[in-house]
Coordinates of C-alpha atoms and ligand atoms in Angstrom, one line a residue:
M22 CA -79.5 185.5 -216.5
T23 CA -76.2 187.2 -215.9
A24 CA -73.9 186.5 -213.0
Y25 CA -73.3 190.3 -212.6
P26 CA -76.8 191.9 -212.9
L27 CA -76.0 195.3 -211.4
T28 CA -72.9 195.8 -213.5
S29 CA -74.4 194.4 -216.7
H30 CA -77.4 196.7 -216.3
L31 CA -75.1 199.8 -216.1
M32 CA -73.0 198.5 -219.0
Q33 CA -76.0 197.8 -221.2
R34 CA -75.7 200.8 -223.5
G35 CA -72.0 200.0 -224.0
C36 CA -72.7 196.4 -224.7
D37 CA -75.4 197.2 -227.3
F38 CA -72.9 199.6 -229.0
L39 CA -70.0 197.2 -229.0
G40 CA -71.9 194.0 -229.6
S41 CA -70.1 192.3 -226.7
K42 CA -71.3 190.7 -223.5
Y43 CA -69.4 193.2 -221.3
A44 CA -68.5 196.8 -222.0
I45 CA -64.9 196.2 -221.1
L46 CA -62.5 197.2 -223.9
C47 CA -58.9 196.1 -223.9
G48 CA -57.3 199.3 -225.2
A49 CA -55.0 198.8 -228.2
M50 CA -51.4 198.4 -227.1
S51 CA -48.8 198.5 -230.0
W52 CA -47.0 195.1 -230.4
V53 CA -49.1 193.6 -227.6
S54 CA -52.7 193.9 -229.0
E55 CA -52.3 191.4 -231.9
R56 CA -54.5 188.5 -232.9
H57 CA -54.0 186.3 -229.8
L58 CA -54.8 188.9 -227.1
V59 CA -57.5 190.6 -229.1
S60 CA -59.4 187.3 -229.9
A61 CA -59.0 186.1 -226.3
I62 CA -60.5 189.3 -225.0
S63 CA -63.5 189.1 -227.4
E64 CA -63.9 185.4 -226.7
A65 CA -64.1 186.2 -222.9
G66 CA -67.0 188.6 -223.5
G67 CA -64.9 191.8 -223.6
F68 CA -64.0 193.9 -226.6
G69 CA -60.5 193.4 -228.1
V70 CA -58.9 196.1 -230.2
I71 CA -56.1 195.5 -232.7
A72 CA -53.3 198.1 -232.4
C73 CA -52.4 199.0 -235.9
G74 CA -49.5 201.3 -234.8
A75 CA -47.0 201.7 -237.6
M76 CA -48.3 198.6 -239.5
T77 CA -48.6 198.8 -243.3
P78 CA -52.0 198.2 -244.9
E79 CA -50.8 194.7 -245.9
L80 CA -49.8 193.8 -242.3
L81 CA -53.1 195.1 -240.9
D82 CA -55.0 193.1 -243.5
A83 CA -53.2 189.9 -242.3
E84 CA -53.8 190.8 -238.7
I85 CA -57.5 191.3 -239.1
A86 CA -57.8 188.1 -241.1
G87 CA -55.8 186.3 -238.4
T88 CA -58.0 187.6 -235.6
R89 CA -61.2 186.6 -237.5
A90 CA -59.8 183.1 -237.8
L91 CA -59.6 182.9 -234.0
T92 CA -62.9 184.5 -233.0
A93 CA -66.3 185.1 -234.5
R94 CA -67.1 187.8 -231.9
P95 CA -66.8 191.5 -232.6
F96 CA -63.4 193.3 -232.2
G97 CA -62.1 196.8 -233.2
V98 CA -59.1 198.3 -234.9
N99 CA -57.1 201.3 -233.5
L100 CA -55.6 203.5 -236.1
I101 CA -53.1 206.4 -235.3
T102 CA -54.3 209.6 -237.0
M103 CA -50.8 210.7 -238.0
H104 CA -50.1 207.4 -239.9
P105 CA -49.2 208.5 -243.4
Q106 CA -51.4 205.8 -245.0
L107 CA -54.4 206.4 -242.7
F108 CA -57.0 206.3 -245.5
E109 CA -55.6 203.1 -246.9
L110 CA -55.8 201.5 -243.5
I111 CA -59.4 202.7 -243.2
E112 CA -60.1 200.9 -246.6
V113 CA -58.6 197.7 -245.2
C114 CA -60.9 197.9 -242.1
V115 CA -63.9 198.6 -244.4
R116 CA -63.1 195.7 -246.7
H117 CA -63.0 193.3 -243.8
G118 CA -66.3 194.7 -242.4
V119 CA -64.6 195.7 -239.1
G120 CA -67.4 197.1 -236.9
H121 CA -65.6 199.6 -234.9
V122 CA -62.6 201.8 -235.6
V123 CA -60.8 203.7 -232.8
L124 CA -59.0 206.9 -233.9
A125 CA -56.1 207.7 -231.6
G126 CA -53.2 210.2 -231.5
G127 CA -54.9 213.5 -232.2
I128 CA -57.8 215.1 -233.9
P129 CA -59.0 212.9 -236.8
P130 CA -58.0 214.5 -240.2
K131 CA -60.6 215.8 -242.5
G132 CA -62.6 213.0 -244.2
S133 CA -61.4 210.2 -242.0
V134 CA -64.5 209.9 -239.8
E135 CA -66.7 210.1 -242.9
A136 CA -64.7 207.5 -244.7
I137 CA -65.1 205.0 -241.8
K138 CA -68.8 205.7 -241.4
A139 CA -69.4 205.4 -245.1
G140 CA -67.9 202.0 -244.9
G141 CA -70.4 201.0 -242.3
A142 CA -68.2 201.0 -239.2
K143 CA -68.7 202.9 -236.0
V144 CA -66.1 205.5 -234.9
I145 CA -64.6 205.9 -231.4
C146 CA -62.5 208.9 -230.6
F147 CA -60.4 210.1 -227.6
A148 CA -61.7 213.2 -226.0
P149 CA -59.0 215.1 -224.2
T150 CA -61.3 218.0 -223.1
L151 CA -65.0 218.6 -222.8
A152 CA -65.0 221.1 -225.7
L153 CA -63.1 218.7 -228.0
G154 CA -65.4 215.9 -226.9
K155 CA -68.5 217.9 -228.0
K156 CA -66.7 218.8 -231.3
L157 CA -65.9 215.2 -232.0
L158 CA -69.5 214.2 -231.4
R159 CA -70.7 216.9 -233.8
S160 CA -68.2 215.7 -236.4
G161 CA -69.7 212.2 -236.3
A162 CA -67.9 210.3 -233.6
D163 CA -70.3 207.5 -232.3
A164 CA -68.6 207.2 -228.9
L165 CA -65.8 208.8 -226.9
V166 CA -63.0 207.5 -224.7
I167 CA -61.8 209.7 -222.0
E168 CA -58.3 208.7 -220.8
G169 CA -56.5 210.1 -217.8
M170 CA -52.8 210.6 -217.2
E171 CA -52.6 207.5 -215.0
A172 CA -52.7 205.4 -218.2
G173 CA -49.8 203.6 -219.9
G174 CA -48.4 204.8 -223.2
H175 CA -49.1 208.3 -224.6
I176 CA -50.9 210.5 -222.1
G177 CA -52.6 213.8 -221.6
P178 CA -52.0 216.1 -218.6
V179 CA -55.3 215.5 -216.7
S180 CA -56.2 212.7 -214.3
T181 CA -59.0 210.2 -215.0
S182 CA -60.9 211.3 -211.9
V183 CA -61.0 215.0 -213.0
L184 CA -61.8 214.2 -216.7
A185 CA -64.6 212.0 -215.5
Q186 CA -66.1 214.7 -213.3
E187 CA -65.8 217.3 -216.1
I188 CA -67.0 215.2 -219.0
L189 CA -69.4 212.5 -217.8
P190 CA -72.1 214.8 -216.2
A191 CA -72.1 216.9 -219.4
L192 CA -72.1 214.2 -222.1
A193 CA -72.7 210.7 -220.7
E194 CA -76.4 210.9 -220.3
E195 CA -77.0 211.3 -224.0
H196 CA -73.8 210.0 -225.5
L197 CA -71.6 206.9 -225.1
V198 CA -68.5 207.6 -223.1
F199 CA -65.9 205.0 -222.0
V200 CA -63.5 205.7 -219.2
A201 CA -59.8 204.7 -219.3
G202 CA -56.6 205.2 -217.3
G203 CA -55.6 203.8 -214.0
I204 CA -58.4 201.2 -213.7
G205 CA -57.0 198.2 -211.9
R206 CA -60.0 196.8 -210.0
G207 CA -63.7 196.4 -210.4
E208 CA -64.6 199.0 -207.6
A209 CA -63.2 201.7 -210.0
V210 CA -65.3 200.2 -212.8
A211 CA -68.4 200.4 -210.7
G212 CA -67.6 204.0 -209.7
Y213 CA -67.3 205.2 -213.3
L214 CA -70.5 203.2 -214.4
E215 CA -72.4 205.0 -211.6
M216 CA -71.2 208.3 -213.0
N217 CA -72.9 207.2 -216.3
A218 CA -69.9 205.9 -218.2
C219 CA -71.2 203.2 -220.6
G220 CA -68.1 201.1 -220.1
V221 CA -64.4 201.1 -219.4
Q222 CA -61.1 200.6 -221.2
L223 CA -58.1 199.0 -219.6
G224 CA -54.6 198.3 -221.0
T225 CA -52.0 197.7 -218.3
R226 CA -54.2 195.1 -216.5
F227 CA -54.4 193.0 -219.7
A228 CA -50.8 193.4 -221.0
C229 CA -49.5 190.4 -219.1
A230 CA -52.4 188.1 -219.6
S231 CA -51.5 184.5 -220.3
E232 CA -52.7 185.1 -223.9
S233 CA -50.5 188.2 -224.4
I234 CA -47.4 187.5 -226.6
A235 CA -45.3 190.0 -224.6
H236 CA -41.9 188.6 -223.7
P237 CA -41.6 186.8 -220.3
D238 CA -39.1 189.4 -219.1
F239 CA -41.5 192.2 -220.1
K240 CA -44.2 190.5 -218.0
K241 CA -41.7 190.0 -215.0
A242 CA -40.9 193.7 -215.1
F243 CA -44.7 194.5 -214.7
F244 CA -45.1 192.0 -211.8
R245 CA -42.2 193.6 -209.9
A246 CA -43.2 197.2 -210.5
S247 CA -45.3 199.5 -208.3
A248 CA -47.4 202.5 -209.2
R249 CA -44.5 204.9 -208.6
D250 CA -42.3 203.1 -211.1
A251 CA -44.6 204.1 -214.0
V252 CA -43.4 207.6 -214.7
A253 CA -44.2 210.1 -217.4
S254 CA -41.4 211.1 -219.8
V255 CA -40.1 214.6 -219.5
Q256 CA -39.9 217.2 -222.3
V257 CA -36.4 218.6 -222.5
D258 CA -36.7 221.3 -225.2
P259 CA -39.5 223.8 -225.0
R260 CA -39.6 224.1 -228.8
L261 CA -40.1 220.4 -229.3
P262 CA -43.6 219.5 -227.9
V263 CA -43.3 215.9 -227.1
I264 CA -46.4 214.0 -226.0
P265 CA -45.5 212.4 -222.7
V266 CA -45.4 208.6 -222.5
R267 CA -45.9 206.7 -219.2
A268 CA -43.5 203.8 -218.8
L269 CA -41.6 201.9 -216.2
K270 CA -38.4 203.8 -215.4
N271 CA -35.2 202.1 -216.9
K272 CA -32.2 203.0 -219.0
G273 CA -34.5 203.6 -221.9
T274 CA -36.0 206.6 -220.0
E275 CA -32.6 208.3 -220.2
A276 CA -32.1 207.2 -223.8
F277 CA -35.3 209.0 -224.6
T278 CA -33.9 212.3 -223.1
A279 CA -30.8 211.9 -225.3
K280 CA -33.0 211.2 -228.3
Q281 CA -35.0 214.4 -227.7
L282 CA -31.7 216.4 -227.5
E283 CA -30.6 214.8 -230.8
V284 CA -33.8 215.7 -232.5
A285 CA -33.8 219.2 -231.0
R286 CA -30.2 219.7 -232.4
A287 CA -31.4 218.5 -235.8
L288 CA -34.2 221.1 -235.6
D289 CA -31.5 223.8 -235.0
E290 CA -28.7 222.7 -237.2
D291 CA -30.2 220.6 -240.0
G292 CA -33.4 222.7 -240.3
I293 CA -35.7 219.6 -240.3
A294 CA -39.4 220.5 -240.1
M295 CA -41.3 220.2 -236.8
D296 CA -43.5 217.4 -238.3
E297 CA -40.5 215.4 -239.2
A298 CA -39.0 216.0 -235.7
Q299 CA -42.2 214.7 -234.1
L300 CA -42.4 211.7 -236.4
Q301 CA -38.8 210.8 -235.4
I302 CA -39.8 210.9 -231.8
E303 CA -42.8 208.6 -232.5
H304 CA -40.6 206.2 -234.5
Y305 CA -38.3 206.1 -231.5
W306 CA -41.1 205.0 -229.2
A307 CA -42.4 202.4 -231.6
G308 CA -38.9 200.8 -231.9
A309 CA -38.2 201.0 -228.2
L310 CA -41.6 199.4 -227.3
R311 CA -41.0 196.6 -229.8
R312 CA -37.5 195.9 -228.2
A313 CA -39.2 195.5 -224.8
V314 CA -42.3 193.7 -225.8
I315 CA -41.0 191.3 -228.4
D316 CA -37.2 191.0 -227.7
G317 CA -37.5 191.3 -223.9
D318 CA -35.0 194.2 -223.7
V319 CA -36.3 195.5 -220.4
E320 CA -33.3 197.8 -219.8
G321 CA -33.0 199.6 -223.1
G322 CA -36.5 199.2 -224.5
S323 CA -39.7 201.0 -223.5
L324 CA -41.8 199.4 -220.8
M325 CA -45.0 201.4 -221.4
A326 CA -47.2 200.8 -218.4
G327 CA -49.9 202.7 -216.4
Q328 CA -49.9 203.4 -212.7
S329 CA -52.2 200.4 -212.2
V330 CA -49.1 198.2 -212.8
G331 CA -48.9 197.6 -209.1
M332 CA -52.1 195.7 -209.3
V333 CA -50.6 193.3 -212.0
T334 CA -49.0 190.7 -209.9
K335 CA -49.1 187.5 -211.9
E336 CA -49.9 186.0 -215.3
E337 CA -53.7 185.2 -215.5
P338 CA -55.9 184.2 -218.4
V339 CA -58.1 187.0 -219.8
T340 CA -61.3 185.2 -218.6
E341 CA -60.0 185.4 -215.0
I342 CA -59.0 189.1 -215.2
I343 CA -62.5 189.9 -216.6
A344 CA -64.3 187.7 -214.1
N345 CA -62.4 189.4 -211.2
L346 CA -63.2 192.9 -212.4
L347 CA -66.9 192.0 -212.8
A348 CA -67.1 190.3 -209.4
E349 CA -65.4 193.3 -207.7
S350 CA -67.7 195.7 -209.5
E351 CA -70.8 193.7 -208.6
A352 CA -69.8 193.5 -204.9
A353 CA -69.2 197.2 -204.8
L354 CA -72.6 198.0 -206.4
A355 CA -74.4 195.6 -204.1
R356 CA -73.0 197.4 -201.0
R357 CA -74.6 200.7 -202.1
Ligands
FMN76 C1 -47.8 198.9 -223.6 C2 -48.9 199.9 -224.0 C3 -49.0 200.3 -225.3 C4 -50.0 201.1 -225.7 N1 -50.1 201.4 -227.1 C5 -51.2 202.2 -227.5 C6 -51.4 202.4 -228.9 O1 -50.7 201.9 -229.8 N2 -52.5 203.1 -229.2 C7 -53.4 203.7 -228.3 O2 -54.3 204.3 -228.7 N3 -53.2 203.5 -227.0 C8 -52.1 202.7 -226.6 N4 -52.0 202.4 -225.2 C9 -53.0 202.9 -224.3 C10 -54.1 201.8 -224.0 O3 -54.8 201.5 -225.2 C11 -55.1 202.1 -222.9 O4 -55.9 203.2 -223.3 C12 -54.4 202.4 -221.6 O5 -53.5 201.4 -221.3 C13 -55.5 202.5 -220.5 O6 -55.0 202.9 -219.3 P1 -54.3 201.8 -218.3 O7 -53.0 201.5 -218.8 O8 -54.2 202.6 -217.0 O9 -55.2 200.7 -218.1 C14 -50.9 201.6 -224.8 C15 -50.8 201.2 -223.4 C16 -49.8 200.4 -223.0 C17 -49.7 200.0 -221.6

């Protein structure tokens, strides 16, 4: 007997797919989603996802083993498609018998979905539009995440509510679709479940959990911030398409503008290739996020956060965050 029968019923397909008690994913957050937070989420009945980010295959190998040592429950691994060693990282996941691989950061390169599935794992992809969602499913994706621009980290241009209305009615009856971006309370979870989502993914709400290794100053910045402090980065050069990143406004926001100008100049004057220019931008973010999350440099580092940051007011154990979300969802569904 579950304490949240209405919510659990609507999450059942997602739970069967993930092998977790609740279809609540903690979205991978570079530097934050390591063994401690990931295992805590899975132990609490959610689904933790390791953020591989720029890790080498050796580091990912150690992180998966470390997470396994802390939980026997299922968890996933998030791989960035533009990682130069993507296929070696896939091999590491397969060797460890990881059940679910999330491919983030663009359309999966040829052969990657097949390699993951041949190794026995399920593939979860991000669908930025309905057409791409259909294509990803045809190419073998087992489930989709739709993520709106309210989210923290790298974002697309469309809000969660619009993506949900465009994509869920078309795909969610027959396919597994998780909704992410801007979810701070259980009422929103209930709303997306009622639209046929099979589950939800949250990042910002979990970043400051007691089990998160994020620096105390990083967490304090979240507790102080409101929705309007979590702003999307601005592209300064039309030739340099930069994927926007949502983060709390600080000196690092301006430093990013300067970095873009520097890379744009290198495009002009040093003739670097566009790929290289974009990789430099991504390396900038990875470094800046590490400075904020690990070193606590909340002025110069990147405080990636979604608009739901205003609903993060104190440090709480993962079990409490999940219990609150479920209780709010259940109460909302019971009122219908
Ligand atoms: C600090 C931070 C780092 C993130 N890093 C990644 C990442 O490395 N890979 C990824 O796919 N998503 C990343 N995300 C997005 C989350 O996985 C998740 O989808 C998002 O936070 C959900 O929206 P929300 O922030 O509104 O809850 C990050 C988000 C935050 C807040």
